[in-house]
């Protein structure tokens, strides 16, 4: 028996001496359980040892009301998108009843005590850092899940007070997006209990503002259910003035058009008020699928929403947005273009260390072989138009007309700095294993699209020159982006203080207005995560 365990047993004995009013039989039983726990704990996991150390070795589950209260609280994890059935409360409750009825041996009580504490620690860890290992569903994951230790003394006090939901709250992320996702999950589960929403019939033609059509009544009901359309007198059925004219609710009026635009804004669709194929498909997604979409994003939030720095750059891949949280409290936001589905932008956490001004671009092997080589074979003048040089691997310049482009051998392509350079005028660099970075682009027109997965993995940023200048100023780096660009030289400017950057994939996230925004799962990540989230825990977990 270690000194620490003996000390816990001594502490419990002292506690019992100081409370002589406690029933002697219960005192003796708890003392015996504490001694048995002290013998068993060295073989248990560190978190369980730490929990009982925070309790000075006292058992936690010898009062029947504590056990039943904990079982009742387990159901509340459904509000976090977890499955209460994972924690086998029914089986544990059955064991508890047997112990109550037959008293049970000391070994039975110790085994039950430890089993219930293991469940508590499992729930807390799931709420704090997620149930699923990110790398098990995304082999390219490059973002360590770094989380502060649980406040076990405070959690122990909450257990003694039977405030189990308070203990759970100490574990889950405090970040506002997580709380908003939880609220959204409750809202959509309420919609599910009410029967969800009607499905709009598939039509060959789009429903446009001003149209009069029988589908408008269903559309109006659909927008009312999810809150895009406020209830007004116009939502009540109107009487027909003539047998040949449709009721007023069949007219696709401006109020309903505005509601559809709000729906489109909350589903990353073109905000044109036209109910076409994509908008209709988004409206027809069942409420159950939306619930599961929120659940998997709550899990992603548990992986990432902990302990952010005072200032950091957040790249929202599926939302095609970037946010810079500045030290002065301001938030700079802009649009981005991310990787195509077959050249995905990875999820990672790193530090922006330096900027490259007027960059040259060495064409990556995949882009060279799959994209550029076919173009060069069709028209060798493509190289000159794009200001691309042909080099040997040793860096020697080669005459492009001397290369056999059907069997080019060991060469590489480099695009010189200039207005047509694929990286534009500025690159923001951060260490990672995927060779991705934030950069400018000459293809500004793509930023006007609502869905913007067009790159080869790197992130193109609208207004990146503004972002670069803010990073320089906020880190105390004496440089001016416009002057450096005008000088025409390729230069690396190292920030005096690296700035954290997070690249993450969310298919649901609170929008600027606080409402949930549902994004297309362009990388098809949700299904594998949902399957892992719903996979039952192995026995003993």
XYZ file of C-alpha atoms in Angstrom:
541
model
C 0.000 0.000 0.000
C 1.528 3.299 -1.041
C 1.969 6.221 1.380
C -0.664 8.260 -0.568
C -3.256 5.493 -0.274
C -2.516 4.977 3.435
C -2.899 8.725 3.938
C -6.348 8.623 2.289
C -7.390 5.787 4.624
C -6.104 7.684 7.671
C -7.982 10.826 6.512
C -11.214 8.886 6.274
C -10.739 7.422 9.751
C -10.120 10.891 11.159
C -13.241 12.197 9.383
C -15.344 9.471 10.967
C -13.953 10.268 14.426
C -14.983 13.891 13.980
C -18.580 12.905 13.120
C -19.698 10.557 15.945
C -23.352 11.214 15.102
C -23.096 9.060 12.011
C -24.554 5.581 12.442
C -21.848 3.210 13.661
C -22.757 0.510 11.166
C -22.506 2.920 8.219
C -19.232 4.290 9.612
C -17.756 0.832 9.872
C -18.971 -0.099 6.401
C -17.567 3.055 4.786
C -14.310 2.612 6.651
C -14.039 -0.957 5.403
C -14.839 0.133 1.844
C -12.234 2.905 2.060
C -9.606 0.401 3.196
C -10.544 -1.961 0.373
C -10.452 0.924 -2.116
C -6.972 1.838 -0.927
C -5.870 -1.700 -1.748
C -7.557 -1.745 -5.140
C -6.745 1.762 -6.445
C -3.075 1.172 -7.368
C -4.301 -1.153 -10.142
C -6.804 1.386 -11.482
C -6.235 4.129 -14.064
C -4.644 7.398 -12.977
C -7.832 9.453 -13.335
C -9.676 7.166 -10.923
C -6.810 7.358 -8.438
C -6.862 11.146 -8.725
C -10.619 11.248 -8.129
C -10.327 9.336 -4.855
C -7.242 11.322 -3.868
C -9.395 14.451 -4.199
C -11.867 12.751 -1.840
C -9.185 11.658 0.690
C -10.141 8.089 -0.128
C -13.833 8.409 0.790
C -16.284 6.247 -1.170
C -18.740 8.199 -3.337
C -21.632 5.833 -3.999
C -22.725 4.309 -0.699
C -25.849 6.480 -0.355
C -28.797 5.121 -2.415
C -30.028 8.613 -3.314
C -26.597 9.482 -4.753
C -26.719 6.449 -7.007
C -30.262 7.072 -8.254
C -29.513 10.769 -8.736
C -26.482 9.934 -10.838
C -28.478 7.542 -13.001
C -31.089 10.243 -13.585
C -28.374 12.745 -14.529
C -26.864 10.345 -17.092
C -29.844 10.923 -19.359
C -28.864 14.595 -19.714
C -25.802 13.737 -21.834
C -28.264 13.320 -24.688
C -28.312 17.151 -24.713
C -24.645 17.004 -25.741
C -25.311 14.584 -28.593
C -23.986 11.579 -26.678
C -25.915 8.349 -26.106
C -26.965 7.769 -22.494
C -27.249 4.034 -23.264
C -23.464 3.912 -23.669
C -23.088 4.150 -19.909
C -25.350 1.147 -19.158
C -27.355 2.821 -16.408
C -30.062 0.134 -16.545
C -27.528 -2.621 -15.855
C -25.924 -0.586 -13.078
C -29.314 0.173 -11.523
C -30.139 -3.530 -11.484
C -26.852 -4.261 -9.698
C -27.599 -1.457 -7.241
C -31.039 -2.907 -6.409
C -29.508 -6.332 -5.798
C -26.967 -4.825 -3.428
C -29.713 -2.948 -1.585
C -31.893 -6.041 -1.288
C -29.217 -8.508 -0.237
C -26.778 -6.108 1.443
C -23.962 -7.636 -0.602
C -20.430 -8.525 0.389
C -17.692 -5.966 0.917
C -16.141 -7.045 -2.368
C -19.486 -6.529 -4.170
C -19.778 -3.005 -2.788
C -16.207 -2.071 -3.658
C -16.622 -3.444 -7.159
C -19.835 -1.429 -7.613
C -18.207 1.703 -6.151
C -15.319 1.529 -8.617
C -17.571 0.661 -11.527
C -19.769 3.707 -10.934
C -16.752 5.976 -10.559
C -15.353 4.656 -13.830
C -18.642 5.588 -15.506
C -18.446 9.072 -13.988
C -14.894 9.585 -15.278
C -15.837 8.229 -18.717
C -18.768 10.619 -19.004
C -16.603 13.554 -17.899
C -13.888 12.700 -20.426
C -16.439 12.281 -23.220
C -17.960 15.663 -22.409
C -14.569 17.290 -22.148
C -12.635 15.926 -25.132
C -15.078 13.775 -27.088
C -15.977 10.107 -27.255
C -14.288 9.461 -30.614
C -10.549 9.623 -31.306
C -10.290 12.106 -34.234
C -7.542 10.112 -35.931
C -9.763 7.027 -36.025
C -12.108 8.788 -38.470
C -9.599 11.118 -40.163
C -6.079 9.660 -40.652
C -4.804 13.087 -41.787
C -5.851 14.707 -38.488
C -3.065 16.985 -37.257
C -4.532 18.721 -34.240
C -3.632 17.507 -30.735
C -6.561 17.533 -28.329
C -4.985 19.597 -25.543
C -7.239 20.102 -22.531
C -6.630 21.307 -18.987
C -7.015 18.695 -16.213
C -10.443 18.262 -14.688
C -11.070 20.122 -11.434
C -11.517 16.925 -9.449
C -11.892 18.542 -5.989
C -14.799 20.639 -7.310
C -16.275 17.634 -9.104
C -15.979 15.597 -5.887
C -17.877 18.312 -4.013
C -20.603 18.305 -6.681
C -20.896 14.510 -6.336
C -21.254 14.802 -2.556
C -23.954 17.442 -3.054
C -25.594 15.222 -5.704
C -25.302 18.034 -8.246
C -24.246 15.767 -11.078
C -25.263 18.062 -13.911
C -23.060 20.704 -12.311
C -20.172 18.205 -12.446
C -20.914 17.567 -16.120
C -20.915 21.314 -16.812
C -17.380 21.553 -15.386
C -16.187 19.159 -18.082
C -17.896 20.356 -21.246
C -16.450 23.285 -23.287
C -17.560 26.699 -22.083
C -17.152 28.273 -25.539
C -20.246 30.059 -26.878
C -20.391 28.006 -30.138
C -20.670 24.800 -28.097
C -23.493 26.197 -26.001
C -25.290 27.366 -29.133
C -24.963 23.917 -30.714
C -26.453 22.364 -27.556
C -29.359 24.805 -27.707
C -29.821 24.024 -31.396
C -29.878 20.299 -30.690
C -32.644 20.808 -28.109
C -34.585 22.937 -30.605
C -34.395 20.369 -33.393
C -35.267 17.489 -31.070
C -38.368 19.432 -30.080
C -39.212 19.804 -33.794
C -38.741 16.041 -34.166
C -41.190 15.375 -31.335
C -43.680 17.674 -33.089
C -43.405 15.676 -36.306
C -40.703 17.567 -38.189
C -41.605 19.465 -41.351
C -43.427 18.710 -44.617
C -41.539 17.573 -47.675
C -41.802 19.736 -50.777
C -42.668 17.763 -53.926
C -39.903 17.328 -56.491
C -40.574 19.693 -59.408
C -38.906 20.244 -62.747
C -39.301 23.995 -62.473
C -38.101 26.368 -59.759
C -40.483 28.331 -57.582
C -39.742 32.031 -58.148
C -40.872 35.231 -56.398
C -44.344 36.234 -57.562
C -45.333 32.701 -58.651
C -48.761 31.384 -57.701
C -48.577 27.659 -56.990
C -50.084 25.106 -54.635
C -46.574 24.297 -53.294
C -46.473 27.753 -51.683
C -48.754 26.596 -48.864
C -46.310 23.797 -48.014
C -43.367 26.165 -48.378
C -44.993 28.628 -45.989
C -45.575 25.879 -43.429
C -41.990 24.688 -43.843
C -40.596 28.175 -43.149
C -42.911 28.674 -40.162
C -41.795 25.427 -38.504
C -38.095 26.278 -38.525
C -38.640 29.933 -37.718
C -37.477 31.666 -40.906
C -41.011 33.040 -41.334
C -42.649 34.857 -38.437
C -46.341 34.153 -37.827
C -48.532 36.992 -39.127
C -52.104 37.437 -40.237
C -50.976 36.565 -43.743
C -50.192 33.050 -42.542
C -53.855 32.332 -41.803
C -55.806 30.687 -44.630
C -57.462 33.304 -46.792
C -61.000 32.938 -48.145
C -61.409 32.566 -51.883
C -62.941 35.558 -53.623
C -63.738 33.556 -56.711
C -63.910 29.887 -57.465
C -61.294 30.231 -60.212
C -58.669 32.105 -58.166
C -56.282 30.415 -55.732
C -56.156 31.527 -52.082
C -53.691 34.245 -51.158
C -51.446 31.719 -49.389
C -50.658 30.234 -52.840
C -48.827 33.418 -53.831
C -45.077 33.420 -53.333
C -45.048 36.896 -51.810
C -42.181 39.087 -50.610
C -42.489 38.029 -46.950
C -42.064 34.400 -47.900
C -39.242 35.285 -50.306
C -37.385 36.968 -47.426
C -37.929 33.861 -45.313
C -36.485 31.660 -48.063
C -33.478 33.961 -48.338
C -32.918 33.554 -44.585
C -33.153 29.796 -45.015
C -30.620 29.946 -47.852
C -28.291 32.049 -45.697
C -28.522 29.412 -42.943
C -27.744 26.604 -45.398
C -24.870 28.172 -47.364
C -26.943 28.512 -50.547
C -27.179 31.345 -53.055
C -29.476 33.899 -51.398
C -31.676 34.533 -54.427
C -35.086 33.616 -52.976
C -35.600 31.006 -55.711
C -36.645 27.537 -54.587
C -34.614 25.548 -57.082
C -33.104 22.081 -56.929
C -30.484 22.812 -54.231
C -32.768 24.857 -51.993
C -35.571 22.299 -52.279
C -33.148 19.484 -51.432
C -31.927 21.366 -48.343
C -35.518 21.961 -47.201
C -36.297 18.262 -47.621
C -33.473 17.012 -45.414
C -35.341 15.209 -42.577
C -35.139 16.617 -39.068
C -33.413 13.400 -37.908
C -30.516 14.070 -40.279
C -30.203 17.642 -39.041
C -30.112 16.328 -35.452
C -27.299 13.934 -36.338
C -25.470 16.724 -38.137
C -25.569 18.827 -34.955
C -24.437 15.849 -32.875
C -21.291 15.200 -34.915
C -20.391 18.877 -34.761
C -20.801 18.896 -30.992
C -18.232 16.097 -30.979
C -15.906 18.160 -33.172
C -16.372 21.081 -30.798
C -15.264 18.894 -27.888
C -12.067 18.149 -29.807
C -11.155 21.775 -30.375
C -12.993 24.390 -28.295
C -10.690 24.505 -25.316
C -8.225 27.102 -24.106
C -7.902 29.316 -27.169
C -5.246 32.009 -27.092
C -6.099 35.688 -26.747
C -5.613 36.097 -30.488
C -5.799 33.399 -33.139
C -6.834 32.742 -36.726
C -9.716 30.293 -37.248
C -10.220 28.737 -40.671
C -13.743 27.313 -41.027
C -13.214 24.886 -43.918
C -16.777 23.715 -44.598
C -18.123 27.233 -44.030
C -15.579 28.804 -46.405
C -14.849 31.515 -43.825
C -11.830 32.805 -41.945
C -11.901 34.766 -38.682
C -9.028 36.562 -36.996
C -9.670 37.159 -33.297
C -7.450 40.145 -32.581
C -5.829 40.987 -29.211
C -7.962 44.146 -28.942
C -11.177 42.099 -29.049
C -12.070 42.898 -32.657
C -12.913 40.070 -35.039
C -11.900 40.305 -38.693
C -13.834 37.972 -41.003
C -13.562 37.151 -44.675
C -14.276 34.552 -47.337
C -11.937 31.754 -48.337
C -11.530 29.155 -51.067
C -10.570 25.689 -49.788
C -9.512 22.346 -51.265
C -11.628 20.370 -53.668
C -13.150 17.098 -52.361
C -10.303 15.079 -53.885
C -7.634 17.514 -52.566
C -8.979 18.252 -49.140
C -7.816 21.014 -46.850
C -6.736 19.214 -43.643
C -7.770 19.929 -40.073
C -4.779 21.096 -38.063
C -3.480 23.450 -35.404
C -0.231 25.375 -35.884
C 1.395 28.802 -35.506
C 1.732 31.449 -38.213
C 5.460 32.199 -38.084
C 6.190 34.339 -41.139
C 4.888 35.995 -44.311
C 6.302 35.664 -47.802
C 5.976 38.822 -49.896
C 5.961 38.549 -53.718
C 6.291 34.749 -53.536
C 7.473 32.402 -56.229
C 5.509 29.158 -56.465
C 7.126 25.773 -56.862
C 4.383 23.639 -58.386
C 3.602 20.611 -56.162
C 4.074 17.183 -57.819
C 0.348 16.335 -57.860
C -0.645 19.610 -59.529
C 2.284 19.269 -61.931
C 1.376 15.753 -63.064
C -2.428 15.940 -62.960
C -3.138 19.543 -63.961
C -0.238 21.257 -65.688
C 1.371 18.486 -67.691
C -1.760 17.816 -69.810
C -2.034 21.570 -70.555
C 1.637 21.855 -71.531
C 1.311 18.874 -73.862
C -1.607 20.591 -75.587
C 0.056 24.008 -75.758
C 3.632 24.626 -74.624
C 3.067 28.389 -74.719
C 0.990 27.900 -71.540
C 4.278 28.069 -69.636
C 5.166 31.506 -70.990
C 1.656 32.909 -70.462
C 1.713 31.787 -66.830
C 5.286 32.988 -66.232
C 6.439 29.455 -65.365
C 10.081 28.402 -65.559
C 11.308 24.842 -66.064
C 14.097 23.773 -63.688
C 16.141 20.676 -63.000
C 16.026 19.291 -59.471
C 19.381 21.003 -58.883
C 17.794 24.365 -59.750
C 19.265 24.755 -63.246
C 17.083 26.623 -65.771
C 15.970 24.436 -68.740
C 14.677 25.390 -72.170
C 11.062 24.140 -72.209
C 11.346 23.335 -75.920
C 14.204 20.935 -75.178
C 12.048 18.840 -72.819
C 10.199 15.734 -73.994
C 6.894 16.525 -72.317
C 5.613 12.995 -72.887
C 8.553 11.708 -70.854
C 9.871 14.785 -69.028
C 12.044 13.032 -66.424
C 13.402 14.867 -63.379
C 12.163 18.438 -63.704
C 10.148 20.882 -61.647
C 8.096 23.945 -62.466
C 8.363 27.282 -60.710
C 6.071 30.246 -61.258
C 7.885 33.553 -60.875
C 6.448 36.390 -58.769
C 3.960 38.574 -60.565
C 0.278 39.327 -61.121
C -0.477 35.852 -62.473
C 1.291 33.953 -59.679
C -1.082 31.413 -58.133
C -0.119 32.564 -54.633
C -0.798 36.203 -55.390
C 1.286 38.772 -53.544
C 1.374 37.411 -49.971
C 1.588 33.986 -48.293
C 1.010 33.355 -44.571
C 3.072 30.329 -43.559
C 2.766 27.909 -40.633
C 4.500 24.545 -40.026
C 2.440 21.477 -40.956
C 2.836 18.097 -42.616
C 0.547 18.898 -45.553
C 2.383 21.863 -47.126
C -0.697 24.069 -46.889
C -0.820 27.781 -46.123
C -2.995 30.890 -46.375
C -2.409 32.985 -49.471
C -3.528 35.633 -51.920
C -4.874 34.732 -55.373
C -5.337 36.370 -58.769
C -8.641 34.454 -59.133
C -10.761 36.849 -57.089
C -13.993 35.942 -58.883
C -14.328 32.644 -56.975
C -14.963 34.520 -53.733
C -18.396 35.540 -55.033
C -19.536 31.896 -55.029
C -21.498 30.642 -52.030
C -19.735 27.253 -51.982
C -16.004 27.564 -52.622
C -14.132 24.234 -52.684
C -11.885 24.901 -55.701
C -8.257 24.868 -54.522
C -5.678 22.087 -54.309
C -5.660 22.098 -50.500
C -4.249 25.509 -49.600
C -6.536 28.320 -48.450
C -7.068 31.380 -50.622
C -8.106 34.384 -48.524
C -10.111 37.364 -49.723
C -8.445 40.490 -48.372
C -5.354 38.608 -47.223
C -3.231 41.784 -47.506
C -5.372 43.357 -44.770
C -4.981 40.241 -42.639
C -1.206 40.252 -43.166
C -0.926 43.905 -42.102
C -3.018 43.273 -38.968
C -0.768 40.346 -38.015
C 2.297 42.531 -38.418
C 0.813 45.300 -36.287
C -0.616 43.037 -33.598
C 2.693 41.199 -33.133
C 4.823 44.346 -33.100
C 6.581 43.418 -36.348
C 7.867 46.617 -38.020
C 6.882 46.186 -41.660
C 4.305 47.512 -44.118
C 2.789 45.069 -46.602
C 2.019 47.534 -49.409
C 5.567 48.979 -49.357
C 7.127 45.524 -49.404
C 4.968 44.450 -52.344
C 5.829 47.638 -54.254
C 9.549 46.931 -53.799
C 9.054 43.870 -55.994
C 11.466 41.585 -54.128
C 10.610 38.175 -52.711
C 11.059 38.477 -48.948
C 10.222 36.487 -45.851
C 9.044 38.600 -42.910
C 9.131 36.722 -39.589
C 6.551 37.719 -36.997
C 8.002 38.812 -33.682
C 5.410 36.612 -32.028
C 3.836 33.568 -33.726
C 0.031 33.628 -33.939
C -2.012 30.416 -33.448
C -3.964 29.176 -36.454
C -6.660 26.494 -36.437
C -7.998 24.818 -39.575
C -11.159 22.924 -38.766
C -14.123 21.320 -40.505
C -17.625 22.173 -39.234
C -20.790 21.230 -41.102
C -22.911 23.068 -38.517
C -21.807 26.213 -36.727
C -23.509 29.293 -35.277
C -23.668 32.127 -37.795
C -23.049 35.814 -37.147
C -26.736 36.175 -36.176
C -26.434 33.318 -33.664
C -28.616 30.930 -35.691
C -27.204 27.569 -36.741
C -25.791 27.447 -40.265
C -25.881 24.028 -41.959
C -23.170 23.463 -44.566
C -22.872 20.765 -47.239
C -20.601 17.937 -46.124
C -18.309 18.518 -49.094
C -15.597 16.157 -47.783
C -18.082 13.477 -46.672
C -16.708 13.364 -43.111
C -20.009 13.313 -41.205
C -21.103 9.726 -41.905
C -17.951 8.069 -40.542
C -17.969 10.270 -37.448
C -21.662 9.587 -36.766
C -21.047 5.841 -37.086
C -18.171 6.043 -34.590
C -20.198 8.259 -32.239
C -23.068 5.756 -32.199
C -20.825 2.700 -31.828
C -21.472 1.144 -28.379
C -18.635 1.352 -25.899
C -16.673 -1.808 -25.233
C -17.546 -3.499 -21.914
C -15.691 -1.904 -19.034
C -15.377 1.503 -20.723
